[in-house]
Coordinates of C-alpha atoms in Angstrom, one line a residue:
Chain Y
M1 CA 61.2 24.2 -86.2
K2 CA 64.3 25.7 -84.7
T3 CA 62.4 28.6 -83.3
Y4 CA 59.8 26.3 -81.9
I5 CA 62.4 24.2 -80.1
L6 CA 64.2 27.2 -78.8
K7 CA 60.9 28.7 -77.6
R8 CA 59.9 25.5 -75.9
L9 CA 63.3 25.2 -74.3
G10 CA 63.2 28.7 -73.0
Q11 CA 59.8 28.0 -71.6
S12 CA 61.0 24.8 -69.9
F13 CA 63.9 26.7 -68.3
L14 CA 61.5 29.4 -67.1
T15 CA 59.3 26.7 -65.6
V16 CA 62.3 25.1 -63.9
A17 CA 63.5 28.4 -62.5
L18 CA 60.0 29.2 -61.1
V19 CA 59.7 25.7 -59.6
V20 CA 63.1 25.9 -57.9
M21 CA 62.2 29.3 -56.4
V22 CA 58.7 28.4 -55.3
V23 CA 59.8 25.0 -53.8
F24 CA 62.7 26.6 -52.0
L25 CA 60.6 29.5 -50.6
L26 CA 57.7 27.2 -49.6
L27 CA 60.0 24.9 -47.7
R28 CA 61.0 27.9 -45.6
L29 CA 57.6 27.7 -44.1
M30 CA 58.3 24.3 -42.6
P31 CA 58.9 24.0 -38.9
T32 CA 62.7 24.3 -38.2
S33 CA 62.7 21.0 -36.3
G34 CA 63.1 19.3 -39.7
Y35 CA 66.7 20.5 -39.7
F36 CA 67.7 18.6 -36.6
E37 CA 68.7 15.0 -36.0
R38 CA 66.3 13.7 -33.4
D39 CA 68.7 13.3 -30.5
D40 CA 70.4 16.6 -31.2
Y41 CA 67.1 18.4 -31.0
I42 CA 66.3 16.9 -27.6
N43 CA 69.8 17.5 -26.2
M44 CA 70.3 21.1 -27.4
D45 CA 68.9 24.1 -25.5
E46 CA 67.2 26.9 -27.3
A47 CA 70.4 29.0 -27.8
A48 CA 72.3 26.0 -29.2
R49 CA 69.5 25.3 -31.6
T50 CA 69.5 28.9 -32.9
E51 CA 73.2 28.7 -33.3
Y52 CA 73.0 25.5 -35.2
L53 CA 70.2 26.8 -37.5
R54 CA 72.4 29.9 -38.1
T55 CA 75.3 27.8 -39.3
L56 CA 73.0 25.9 -41.6
G57 CA 71.8 29.2 -43.0
V58 CA 68.2 28.5 -42.3
L59 CA 67.7 31.8 -40.4
D60 CA 69.1 34.0 -43.3
N61 CA 66.8 36.2 -45.3
P62 CA 65.0 33.7 -47.6
F63 CA 66.3 35.4 -50.7
V64 CA 69.9 35.4 -49.5
A65 CA 69.5 31.7 -48.7
F66 CA 68.0 31.1 -52.1
G67 CA 71.0 32.8 -53.7
K68 CA 73.4 30.5 -51.7
F69 CA 71.3 27.5 -52.7
V70 CA 71.4 28.3 -56.4
A71 CA 75.2 29.0 -56.2
G72 CA 75.5 25.6 -54.5
L73 CA 73.5 23.9 -57.3
S74 CA 75.7 25.4 -60.0
R75 CA 78.7 23.8 -58.2
G76 CA 76.9 20.5 -58.0
D77 CA 76.5 20.9 -54.3
L78 CA 72.9 19.8 -53.3
G79 CA 73.4 20.2 -49.6
R80 CA 73.4 17.5 -46.9
S81 CA 70.8 15.1 -45.6
I82 CA 69.9 15.6 -42.0
S83 CA 67.8 12.8 -40.4
V84 CA 67.8 10.1 -43.1
Y85 CA 71.5 9.8 -43.8
P86 CA 73.0 12.2 -41.3
R87 CA 75.5 14.6 -42.8
T88 CA 75.8 12.8 -46.1
Q89 CA 76.0 14.7 -49.3
I90 CA 72.6 14.4 -51.1
S91 CA 74.3 14.1 -54.5
E92 CA 76.1 11.0 -53.2
I93 CA 72.8 9.5 -52.0
I94 CA 71.2 10.2 -55.3
A95 CA 74.1 8.7 -57.3
Q96 CA 73.8 5.6 -55.2
K97 CA 70.1 5.1 -55.4
A98 CA 69.2 6.3 -58.9
P99 CA 70.5 3.2 -60.7
Y100 CA 68.0 1.0 -58.8
S101 CA 65.0 3.2 -59.8
L102 CA 66.4 3.5 -63.4
A103 CA 66.8 -0.3 -63.8
F104 CA 63.3 -1.1 -62.4
G105 CA 61.7 1.8 -64.2
L106 CA 63.2 1.0 -67.6
S107 CA 62.3 -2.7 -67.4
A108 CA 58.8 -1.7 -66.4
I109 CA 58.4 0.7 -69.3
T110 CA 59.6 -1.9 -71.8
I111 CA 57.0 -4.3 -70.4
S112 CA 54.2 -1.8 -70.4
I113 CA 54.9 -0.6 -73.9
V114 CA 54.9 -4.1 -75.3
V115 CA 52.0 -5.4 -73.3
G116 CA 50.0 -2.1 -73.3
L117 CA 50.2 -1.6 -77.0
W118 CA 49.4 -5.2 -77.6
L119 CA 46.4 -5.0 -75.3
G120 CA 45.2 -1.8 -76.9
I121 CA 45.4 -3.2 -80.4
A122 CA 43.7 -6.4 -79.4
M123 CA 40.9 -4.5 -77.7
A124 CA 40.4 -2.2 -80.7
N125 CA 40.5 -5.1 -83.2
H126 CA 38.0 -7.2 -81.2
K127 CA 35.8 -4.4 -80.0
D128 CA 32.9 -5.6 -77.8
K129 CA 34.3 -9.1 -77.7
L130 CA 35.7 -11.1 -74.8
I131 CA 39.2 -9.6 -74.8
D132 CA 37.8 -6.1 -74.9
G133 CA 35.7 -6.8 -71.9
L134 CA 38.6 -8.4 -70.0
G135 CA 40.8 -5.5 -70.9
T136 CA 38.2 -2.9 -69.8
G137 CA 37.8 -4.7 -66.5
Y138 CA 41.5 -4.6 -65.9
I139 CA 41.7 -0.9 -66.8
V140 CA 38.8 -0.1 -64.5
I141 CA 40.4 -2.0 -61.6
V142 CA 43.8 -0.4 -62.1
R143 CA 42.4 3.1 -62.5
A144 CA 39.6 3.2 -60.0
I145 CA 41.0 1.4 -57.0
P146 CA 43.9 3.2 -55.2
S147 CA 47.1 1.6 -56.4
L148 CA 48.4 1.1 -52.9
I149 CA 45.7 -1.5 -52.2
Y150 CA 46.1 -3.7 -55.2
L151 CA 49.9 -3.4 -55.1
F152 CA 49.9 -4.5 -51.5
L153 CA 47.6 -7.4 -52.1
I154 CA 49.7 -8.6 -55.1
Q155 CA 52.8 -8.4 -52.9
I156 CA 51.2 -10.5 -50.2
W157 CA 49.2 -13.0 -52.2
V158 CA 51.3 -13.6 -55.3
S159 CA 54.6 -13.9 -53.4
G160 CA 52.8 -16.2 -51.0
L161 CA 51.3 -18.3 -53.8
L162 CA 54.6 -18.7 -55.7
G163 CA 56.8 -18.8 -52.6
W164 CA 58.8 -15.8 -53.8
P165 CA 60.5 -13.4 -51.3
M166 CA 58.2 -10.7 -50.2
I167 CA 60.7 -7.9 -50.4
F168 CA 63.6 -7.0 -52.8
Y169 CA 66.9 -8.8 -52.4
E170 CA 69.7 -7.7 -54.7
D171 CA 71.2 -11.2 -54.9
Q172 CA 67.9 -13.0 -55.6
P173 CA 66.7 -12.2 -59.1
V174 CA 63.3 -13.9 -58.5
S175 CA 62.5 -11.1 -56.1
W176 CA 62.9 -8.5 -58.9
I177 CA 60.0 -9.8 -60.9
L178 CA 57.0 -8.6 -58.8
P179 CA 58.2 -5.0 -58.4
V180 CA 58.7 -4.7 -62.1
I181 CA 55.3 -6.0 -62.9
S182 CA 53.8 -3.8 -60.2
I183 CA 55.3 -0.7 -61.6
A184 CA 54.2 -1.7 -65.1
L185 CA 50.5 -2.4 -64.2
S186 CA 49.2 1.2 -64.3
S187 CA 51.1 2.2 -67.4
V188 CA 49.9 -0.9 -69.3
A189 CA 46.4 0.3 -68.6
W190 CA 47.3 3.8 -69.7
Y191 CA 48.8 2.7 -73.0
A192 CA 45.9 0.2 -73.7
I193 CA 43.1 2.7 -72.9
W194 CA 44.5 5.4 -75.2
L195 CA 45.6 3.3 -78.0
R196 CA 42.2 1.6 -78.1
R197 CA 40.4 4.9 -78.0
F198 CA 42.5 6.5 -80.7
M199 CA 42.3 3.4 -82.9
V200 CA 38.5 3.2 -82.6
D201 CA 38.2 6.9 -83.4
E202 CA 40.6 6.6 -86.3
E203 CA 38.8 3.6 -87.7
N204 CA 35.5 5.5 -87.9
K205 CA 37.1 8.2 -90.1
D206 CA 36.0 8.5 -93.7
Y207 CA 39.3 7.8 -95.3
I208 CA 39.6 4.4 -93.5
K209 CA 36.1 3.4 -94.4
F210 CA 37.0 4.5 -98.0
A211 CA 40.1 2.4 -98.0
I212 CA 38.3 -0.7 -96.7
S213 CA 35.5 -0.3 -99.2
K214 CA 37.9 0.1 -102.0
G215 CA 39.0 -3.4 -101.1
M216 CA 42.3 -2.8 -99.3
R217 CA 43.3 -5.5 -96.9
R218 CA 42.1 -4.8 -93.4
K219 CA 45.4 -5.7 -91.9
Y220 CA 47.3 -3.4 -94.2
V221 CA 45.0 -0.5 -93.4
M222 CA 45.2 -1.2 -89.7
T223 CA 49.0 -1.2 -89.6
R224 CA 49.7 1.5 -92.2
H225 CA 47.1 4.0 -91.3
V226 CA 45.1 3.4 -88.2
L227 CA 48.0 2.3 -85.9
R228 CA 50.4 4.9 -87.2
N229 CA 48.0 7.8 -86.7
A230 CA 46.8 6.5 -83.3
A231 CA 50.4 6.1 -82.0
V232 CA 51.3 9.7 -82.5
P233 CA 49.7 11.2 -79.3
I234 CA 51.1 8.3 -77.3
V235 CA 54.7 8.9 -78.5
Q236 CA 54.4 12.3 -76.9
Y237 CA 54.3 10.9 -73.4
L238 CA 57.1 8.4 -73.8
P239 CA 60.0 10.8 -72.9
A240 CA 58.3 12.0 -69.7
Q241 CA 57.7 8.4 -68.7
I242 CA 61.3 7.4 -69.3
L243 CA 62.7 10.3 -67.5
L244 CA 60.4 9.9 -64.5
T245 CA 61.5 6.3 -64.0
I246 CA 64.4 7.8 -62.2
S247 CA 62.0 9.0 -59.6
G248 CA 60.8 5.5 -59.3
S249 CA 57.4 4.4 -58.3
L250 CA 56.9 5.8 -54.8
V251 CA 54.6 3.1 -53.6
V252 CA 56.3 0.1 -55.2
E253 CA 59.8 1.0 -54.0
S254 CA 58.5 1.7 -50.6
I255 CA 56.5 -1.6 -50.1
Y256 CA 59.2 -3.8 -51.6
S257 CA 62.0 -1.9 -49.8
I258 CA 63.9 -1.2 -53.0
P259 CA 66.7 1.3 -52.2
G260 CA 65.6 3.7 -55.0
L261 CA 64.7 7.3 -55.1
G262 CA 60.9 6.9 -54.9
G263 CA 61.1 5.0 -51.6
L264 CA 63.7 7.6 -50.4
L265 CA 61.2 10.4 -50.9
V266 CA 58.6 8.6 -48.8
Y267 CA 61.1 7.9 -46.1
A268 CA 62.4 11.5 -46.1
I269 CA 58.9 12.8 -45.7
R270 CA 58.2 10.5 -42.8
Q271 CA 61.5 11.6 -41.2
Q272 CA 60.9 15.2 -42.0
D273 CA 64.3 15.7 -43.6
N274 CA 63.7 19.1 -45.2
P275 CA 66.8 19.4 -47.4
L276 CA 66.4 15.9 -48.8
V277 CA 62.7 16.4 -49.6
Q278 CA 63.5 19.8 -51.2
V279 CA 66.2 18.3 -53.5
L280 CA 64.1 15.2 -54.4
V281 CA 61.0 17.3 -55.2
L282 CA 63.1 19.6 -57.4
L283 CA 64.8 16.7 -59.1
F284 CA 61.4 15.0 -60.0
S285 CA 59.9 18.3 -61.2
V286 CA 62.9 19.1 -63.4
L287 CA 62.7 15.6 -64.9
G288 CA 59.0 16.0 -65.5
V289 CA 59.4 19.4 -67.2
F290 CA 62.1 18.1 -69.5
G291 CA 60.2 15.0 -70.3
V292 CA 57.2 17.1 -71.5
F293 CA 59.6 19.2 -73.5
L294 CA 61.2 16.2 -75.2
G295 CA 57.7 14.8 -75.8
D296 CA 56.6 17.9 -77.6
V297 CA 59.7 18.0 -79.8
L298 CA 59.4 14.3 -80.6
M299 CA 55.8 14.7 -81.5
V300 CA 56.7 17.4 -84.0
L301 CA 59.2 15.1 -85.5
V302 CA 56.9 12.1 -85.7
D303 CA 53.7 13.8 -86.9
P304 CA 54.1 15.6 -90.2
R305 CA 50.7 17.1 -89.9
I306 CA 51.7 19.5 -87.1
K307 CA 52.4 22.9 -88.5
L308 CA 54.5 25.1 -86.3
A309 CA 54.4 28.7 -85.2
G310 CA 51.4 29.3 -83.1
T311 CA 49.5 26.1 -83.7
E312 CA 47.8 24.4 -80.8
K313 CA 49.6 21.4 -79.4
R314 CA 47.5 18.3 -79.2
K315 CA 47.4 17.3 -75.6
V316 CA 46.1 14.1 -74.2
Q317 CA 44.5 14.3 -70.8
A318 CA 46.5 11.9 -68.7
Chain F
M1 CA 8.9 -6.4 -92.5
N2 CA 6.2 -5.3 -90.2
T3 CA 4.5 -3.0 -92.7
M4 CA 4.3 -5.8 -95.2
M5 CA 2.7 -8.1 -92.6
T6 CA -0.1 -5.6 -91.9
E7 CA -3.3 -6.8 -93.2
I8 CA -4.6 -5.0 -96.2
A9 CA -7.9 -3.4 -95.2
P10 CA -10.1 -0.9 -97.1
A11 CA -9.6 1.5 -94.2
L12 CA -6.0 2.0 -95.3
F13 CA -7.1 3.5 -98.5
A14 CA -9.4 6.1 -97.0
R15 CA -8.6 9.7 -97.9
A16 CA -6.6 11.5 -95.2
E17 CA -7.8 14.8 -94.1
M18 CA -5.3 17.7 -94.0
D19 CA -4.2 18.0 -90.4
D20 CA -2.1 21.1 -89.6
A21 CA -1.1 19.8 -86.2
A22 CA 0.1 16.4 -87.6
A23 CA 2.1 18.1 -90.3
E24 CA 3.7 20.3 -87.7
R25 CA 4.7 17.2 -85.6
S26 CA 6.3 15.5 -88.5
G27 CA 8.2 18.5 -89.5
F28 CA 9.5 19.1 -86.0
S29 CA 12.3 17.0 -84.5
Q30 CA 11.5 15.5 -81.2
Y31 CA 15.1 15.4 -80.3
S32 CA 16.0 16.6 -76.9
Y33 CA 19.6 16.5 -75.8
W34 CA 18.9 15.7 -72.2
R35 CA 16.2 13.2 -72.8
S36 CA 18.4 11.4 -75.2
T37 CA 21.3 11.5 -72.8
F38 CA 19.3 10.1 -70.0
R39 CA 17.7 7.5 -72.2
T40 CA 21.0 6.3 -73.4
F41 CA 22.4 6.3 -69.9
F42 CA 19.5 4.4 -68.4
K43 CA 19.3 1.9 -71.2
S44 CA 22.2 0.1 -69.7
R45 CA 21.3 -2.0 -66.7
L46 CA 24.8 -1.7 -65.3
S47 CA 24.4 2.1 -65.1
I48 CA 21.2 1.8 -63.1
L49 CA 22.8 -0.7 -60.8
L50 CA 25.8 1.5 -60.2
L51 CA 23.7 4.5 -59.6
C52 CA 21.7 2.5 -57.0
I53 CA 24.9 1.4 -55.3
I54 CA 26.2 5.0 -55.2
V55 CA 22.9 6.3 -53.7
V56 CA 22.6 3.5 -51.2
V57 CA 26.2 3.6 -50.0
T58 CA 26.2 7.4 -49.8
L59 CA 22.9 7.6 -47.9
F60 CA 23.9 4.8 -45.5
S61 CA 27.2 6.3 -44.7
F62 CA 25.7 9.6 -44.0
L63 CA 22.7 8.3 -42.0
Y64 CA 24.5 5.6 -40.1
P65 CA 26.3 7.9 -37.7
L66 CA 23.1 9.7 -37.0
V67 CA 21.1 6.6 -36.0
S68 CA 23.7 4.3 -34.6
S69 CA 24.9 4.3 -31.0
S70 CA 28.3 2.6 -31.6
E71 CA 31.2 5.1 -31.6
P72 CA 34.1 4.5 -34.0
N73 CA 36.7 5.7 -31.5
T74 CA 35.5 3.9 -28.4
V75 CA 38.4 1.9 -27.1
N76 CA 37.4 -1.3 -25.4
L77 CA 39.7 -1.9 -22.4
D78 CA 38.8 -5.6 -22.3
I79 CA 41.7 -7.5 -24.0
E80 CA 39.3 -10.3 -24.9
S81 CA 37.5 -8.0 -27.3
W82 CA 40.6 -7.0 -29.3
N83 CA 41.2 -8.2 -32.8
M84 CA 38.0 -10.3 -32.8
S85 CA 37.2 -11.5 -36.3
P86 CA 33.5 -11.5 -37.4
S87 CA 33.3 -15.2 -36.9
Q88 CA 34.4 -14.9 -33.3
G89 CA 31.5 -12.6 -32.6
G90 CA 33.3 -9.3 -33.0
G91 CA 30.4 -7.6 -34.7
I92 CA 29.6 -7.5 -38.4
F93 CA 33.2 -6.6 -39.6
G94 CA 35.0 -7.6 -36.4
T95 CA 37.0 -5.4 -34.1
D96 CA 40.5 -3.8 -34.5
A97 CA 43.6 -3.9 -32.3
L98 CA 41.9 -1.7 -29.7
G99 CA 38.6 -3.4 -29.7
R100 CA 37.0 -0.7 -31.8
D101 CA 34.0 -1.8 -33.9
M102 CA 35.1 -2.2 -37.5
W103 CA 31.6 -1.9 -38.8
A104 CA 31.1 1.5 -37.3
R105 CA 34.6 2.6 -38.2
T106 CA 34.1 1.5 -41.8
W107 CA 30.9 3.6 -42.2
Y108 CA 32.3 6.6 -40.4
G109 CA 35.4 6.3 -42.6
T110 CA 33.3 6.1 -45.7
R111 CA 31.4 9.2 -44.7
T112 CA 34.7 11.1 -44.1
S113 CA 36.2 10.0 -47.4
L114 CA 33.0 10.8 -49.3
Q115 CA 32.7 14.2 -47.7
L116 CA 36.3 14.9 -48.7
A117 CA 35.7 13.6 -52.2
F118 CA 32.5 15.6 -52.7
I119 CA 34.0 18.8 -51.5
I120 CA 37.1 18.3 -53.7
A121 CA 34.9 17.5 -56.7
A122 CA 32.7 20.5 -56.1
L123 CA 35.6 22.9 -55.7
D124 CA 37.8 21.4 -58.4
V125 CA 35.1 21.3 -61.0
G126 CA 33.5 24.6 -59.9
L127 CA 36.8 26.4 -60.1
G128 CA 37.9 24.6 -63.3
V129 CA 34.6 25.3 -65.1
L130 CA 34.5 29.0 -64.0
I131 CA 38.1 29.7 -65.0
G132 CA 37.8 27.5 -68.1
M133 CA 34.8 29.4 -69.3
L134 CA 36.6 32.8 -68.9
W135 CA 39.7 31.3 -70.4
G136 CA 37.9 30.2 -73.5
Y137 CA 35.6 33.1 -73.9
V138 CA 37.6 36.2 -72.9
K139 CA 40.4 36.5 -75.4
A140 CA 42.5 38.8 -73.3
L141 CA 42.9 36.1 -70.6
D142 CA 43.9 33.4 -73.0
R143 CA 47.6 34.4 -73.1
I144 CA 48.1 34.6 -69.4
L145 CA 46.2 31.4 -68.5
T146 CA 47.9 29.4 -71.3
E147 CA 51.3 30.4 -69.9
L148 CA 50.2 29.5 -66.4
Y149 CA 49.0 26.2 -67.7
N150 CA 52.3 25.5 -69.4
V151 CA 54.1 26.0 -66.2
L152 CA 51.7 24.0 -63.9
A153 CA 51.0 21.2 -66.3
N154 CA 54.7 20.5 -66.8
V155 CA 55.3 19.7 -63.1
P156 CA 54.3 16.1 -62.2
Q157 CA 51.0 16.3 -60.3
T158 CA 52.0 13.7 -57.7
V159 CA 55.1 15.8 -56.9
L160 CA 53.0 18.9 -56.5
L161 CA 50.5 17.1 -54.3
I162 CA 53.2 15.7 -52.1
L163 CA 54.9 19.1 -51.8
L164 CA 51.7 21.0 -50.8
S165 CA 50.7 18.4 -48.3
Y166 CA 54.2 18.4 -46.8
I167 CA 54.2 22.1 -46.3
L168 CA 50.7 22.5 -44.9
Q169 CA 49.9 20.8 -41.6
P170 CA 48.1 17.4 -42.1
G171 CA 44.4 17.7 -41.9
F172 CA 41.0 17.6 -43.7
W173 CA 41.3 21.0 -45.4
T174 CA 45.0 20.5 -46.2
I175 CA 44.1 17.6 -48.5
I176 CA 41.3 19.6 -50.1
V177 CA 43.6 22.5 -50.7
A178 CA 46.4 20.3 -52.1
M179 CA 44.0 18.4 -54.3
C180 CA 42.3 21.4 -55.7
A181 CA 45.5 23.3 -56.3
T182 CA 46.6 20.6 -58.6
G183 CA 43.3 19.5 -60.1
W184 CA 41.5 22.6 -61.3
I185 CA 43.8 23.5 -64.2
G186 CA 43.4 20.3 -66.1
I187 CA 39.6 20.7 -65.9
A188 CA 39.9 24.4 -66.9
R189 CA 41.9 23.4 -69.9
F190 CA 39.4 20.8 -71.0
V191 CA 36.5 23.3 -70.5
R192 CA 38.4 26.0 -72.4
N193 CA 38.9 23.8 -75.5
R194 CA 35.1 23.1 -75.5
V195 CA 34.2 26.7 -75.0
L196 CA 36.5 27.8 -77.9
T197 CA 34.4 25.7 -80.3
I198 CA 31.2 27.6 -79.5
R199 CA 32.6 31.0 -78.7
D200 CA 31.8 32.4 -82.1
A201 CA 28.6 30.5 -82.7
E202 CA 25.7 32.6 -84.0
Y203 CA 23.8 32.8 -80.8
N204 CA 26.8 34.0 -78.9
V205 CA 27.6 36.6 -81.6
A206 CA 24.0 37.7 -81.4
S207 CA 24.2 38.1 -77.6
R208 CA 27.4 40.1 -77.9
C209 CA 25.8 42.4 -80.5
L210 CA 22.9 43.0 -78.3
G211 CA 25.2 44.0 -75.5
T212 CA 24.4 41.1 -73.2
P213 CA 26.8 41.3 -70.1
L214 CA 29.5 38.7 -70.0
G215 CA 28.1 37.0 -66.9
R216 CA 24.8 36.4 -68.6
V217 CA 26.4 35.1 -71.8
L218 CA 28.5 32.6 -69.8
G219 CA 25.6 31.6 -67.5
K220 CA 22.9 31.3 -70.1
N221 CA 24.6 30.4 -73.3
V222 CA 27.8 28.6 -72.4
L223 CA 27.2 26.9 -69.1
P224 CA 24.2 24.7 -70.2
Y225 CA 26.4 23.5 -73.0
L226 CA 28.9 22.3 -70.5
A227 CA 26.5 20.6 -68.1
S228 CA 27.2 17.0 -69.2
L229 CA 30.9 17.7 -69.0
I230 CA 30.6 19.0 -65.5
I231 CA 28.7 15.9 -64.3
M232 CA 31.3 13.6 -65.8
E233 CA 34.3 15.4 -64.4
A234 CA 32.7 15.5 -61.0
A235 CA 32.0 11.8 -61.1
L236 CA 35.6 11.0 -62.1
T237 CA 37.2 13.3 -59.6
I238 CA 35.6 11.4 -56.7
P239 CA 37.5 8.1 -57.1
Y240 CA 40.6 10.0 -57.7
S241 CA 40.2 12.0 -54.5
I242 CA 39.5 8.9 -52.4
G243 CA 42.6 7.3 -53.9
A244 CA 44.7 10.4 -53.2
E245 CA 43.7 10.3 -49.6
V246 CA 44.8 6.7 -49.3
F247 CA 48.1 7.5 -51.0
L248 CA 48.8 10.5 -48.8
G249 CA 48.0 8.5 -45.7
F250 CA 50.5 5.9 -46.8
I251 CA 53.4 8.3 -47.2
G252 CA 52.5 9.9 -43.9
L253 CA 50.8 13.1 -45.1
G254 CA 47.2 12.0 -44.7
L255 CA 44.5 12.8 -42.2
P256 CA 45.5 12.7 -38.5
Q257 CA 45.4 9.2 -37.0
D258 CA 42.4 10.0 -34.8
T259 CA 40.3 10.9 -37.8
V260 CA 38.4 7.8 -39.1
S261 CA 38.7 7.7 -42.9
L262 CA 39.0 5.0 -45.4
G263 CA 42.6 5.9 -46.1
N264 CA 43.5 5.6 -42.4
L265 CA 41.6 2.3 -42.1
V266 CA 43.3 0.8 -45.1
N267 CA 46.7 1.9 -43.9
L268 CA 46.1 0.5 -40.4
G269 CA 44.6 -2.7 -41.8
K270 CA 47.6 -3.1 -44.0
N271 CA 49.9 -3.3 -41.0
N272 CA 47.9 -6.1 -39.4
F273 CA 47.0 -7.9 -42.7
M274 CA 49.0 -11.0 -42.1
I275 CA 47.3 -11.8 -38.8
Y276 CA 43.9 -10.2 -39.1
P277 CA 43.1 -10.0 -42.8
Y278 CA 39.5 -8.9 -42.2
Q279 CA 40.7 -5.5 -40.9
L280 CA 41.9 -4.7 -44.4
I281 CA 39.4 -6.6 -46.5
W282 CA 36.2 -5.0 -45.3
P283 CA 37.1 -1.4 -45.6
T284 CA 38.8 -2.2 -48.9
L285 CA 35.7 -3.8 -50.3
I286 CA 33.6 -0.8 -49.4
L287 CA 36.2 1.6 -50.8
A288 CA 36.5 -0.3 -54.0
T289 CA 32.7 -0.5 -54.4
V290 CA 32.5 3.2 -54.1
T291 CA 35.4 4.2 -56.4
V292 CA 34.6 1.6 -59.1
S293 CA 30.9 2.6 -59.1
F294 CA 31.7 6.3 -59.5
Y295 CA 34.4 5.6 -62.1
I296 CA 32.2 3.4 -64.4
A297 CA 29.1 5.5 -63.9
G298 CA 31.1 8.6 -64.8
N299 CA 32.4 6.9 -68.0
K300 CA 29.0 5.6 -68.9
F301 CA 27.6 9.1 -68.5
A302 CA 30.3 10.5 -70.7
D303 CA 29.4 8.0 -73.4
A304 CA 25.7 8.8 -73.0
S305 CA 26.2 12.5 -73.2
D306 CA 28.1 12.2 -76.5
P307 CA 25.5 13.1 -79.2
R308 CA 27.2 10.5 -81.5
N309 CA 25.8 7.8 -79.3
H310 CA 22.2 9.1 -79.4
V311 CA 20.0 7.3 -81.8

């Protein structure tokens, strides 16, 4: 157990190190205009631009610059934003915006676990009945149609129908409801589809059929055996989901103008703010990597069947 | 029940002659994997309908630009013709803010998006299957590819997609490169797990003993076994690719504005939705028809290709 966790941890750190390096070096390929504020770029002549880039360290040898960047990271210095929030420390921006993403993300996860698991169980228990059909329809819509389209239509139509504000206002709690539901929509579908599938698979196994034919109550078998076994692979994805709430839902935060990190990334890309994009991409990757790590560890703790040392991890295709 | 209802006739009690051919038939299973798969698939009326929709929409979007005279990018300088809804006589789907014909734009856009999706599906699945087969079959590669997978699969796919599209210049091939760079490894992993289960099957061991070259074993023994998986993965990659183009367009990393694609149409239509809803509704309806059809047909085919569902 300990060796497994240590090995996985080492692997995660290696991944993070690789990701940091690759992202940093790749962003060197971007046009340098992304390091200027717009007016500055127009007003400066070529020599002044070169001088400015030199003070930023953009013209250094990429590996020297990378060393500086890592040294900065270890001191908690993430660099400064350029065009989105001129000359502001990126760490300050993140500290200010992360709570919004976190609050919205955590409420959405709570909803999606409760509703998603309920829907999955209901669909598996009433296979091929009305609720199964409705649930399948919902899952198909959410997964097949690009999220931007239905999220936008929900924003316009539902807020119009109920007379709610169309964008997020911090002092109007009623404007918080739609964004939370919007973020939850796709993960509800995710939980429901997997739980249903695992439960149906599990139900067809011999030991379940045996238990039922021996006369055990169906409800008991469902909760004690089917649900418990089916929930294991889902537990694995929980930590990644929780950690990634910090990154927020890109589309939802952007269309509701929520001042969170997801909307910030979209804005930074549109403004071509290279340092900000770099830090946000790194942050989201690191959260993702450690989410997967925690999920694997949690899975070992939850599922007694998993034997360690060299055994295959069971992975669910997301 | 039926046998009991059959009228009892003396003919039934006649002595049967020994027939070698009939004996052979009863001893031989008529089961054919592909016939059963297609029979299960076409038994559902929904599958047939979806397949028809896919064929009709694809054919129409590829043929329309060849036969039609209306250009999707012709700007009409007459202000009267701007933002005309279909009911005001602006053509079948109306006109947009520059008097361009939405009907033509929608079909040109569908063609671009389908082209994009087909190329991505072909490359993604092709690369994924090729590498997945080697990954599963050649033991020496397993270690390296598994480590690579552990690194790539840990990074959120959306982040990777955004990063790649940000670094490369926006364009048709950029989206393809970014999508394929993130998509192949998941498919390869899936294929690898399938291949592992048949790697040491008798017929493969026999081929190895006889010194069959690797390429032949993979092509003749392994690939046919994966055919249904390939069709399913391709069908499911298509709606995902179309969705990714819409998403990238929204965050400003999509196709250039002068390219007519469903993603650009949706994003433009979204901006004018409050005043001219038809400019979003029509392209969206076509887009949703395409993606939903591919998604359900892909899933139906996956069910049909599972031998457990063959009767």
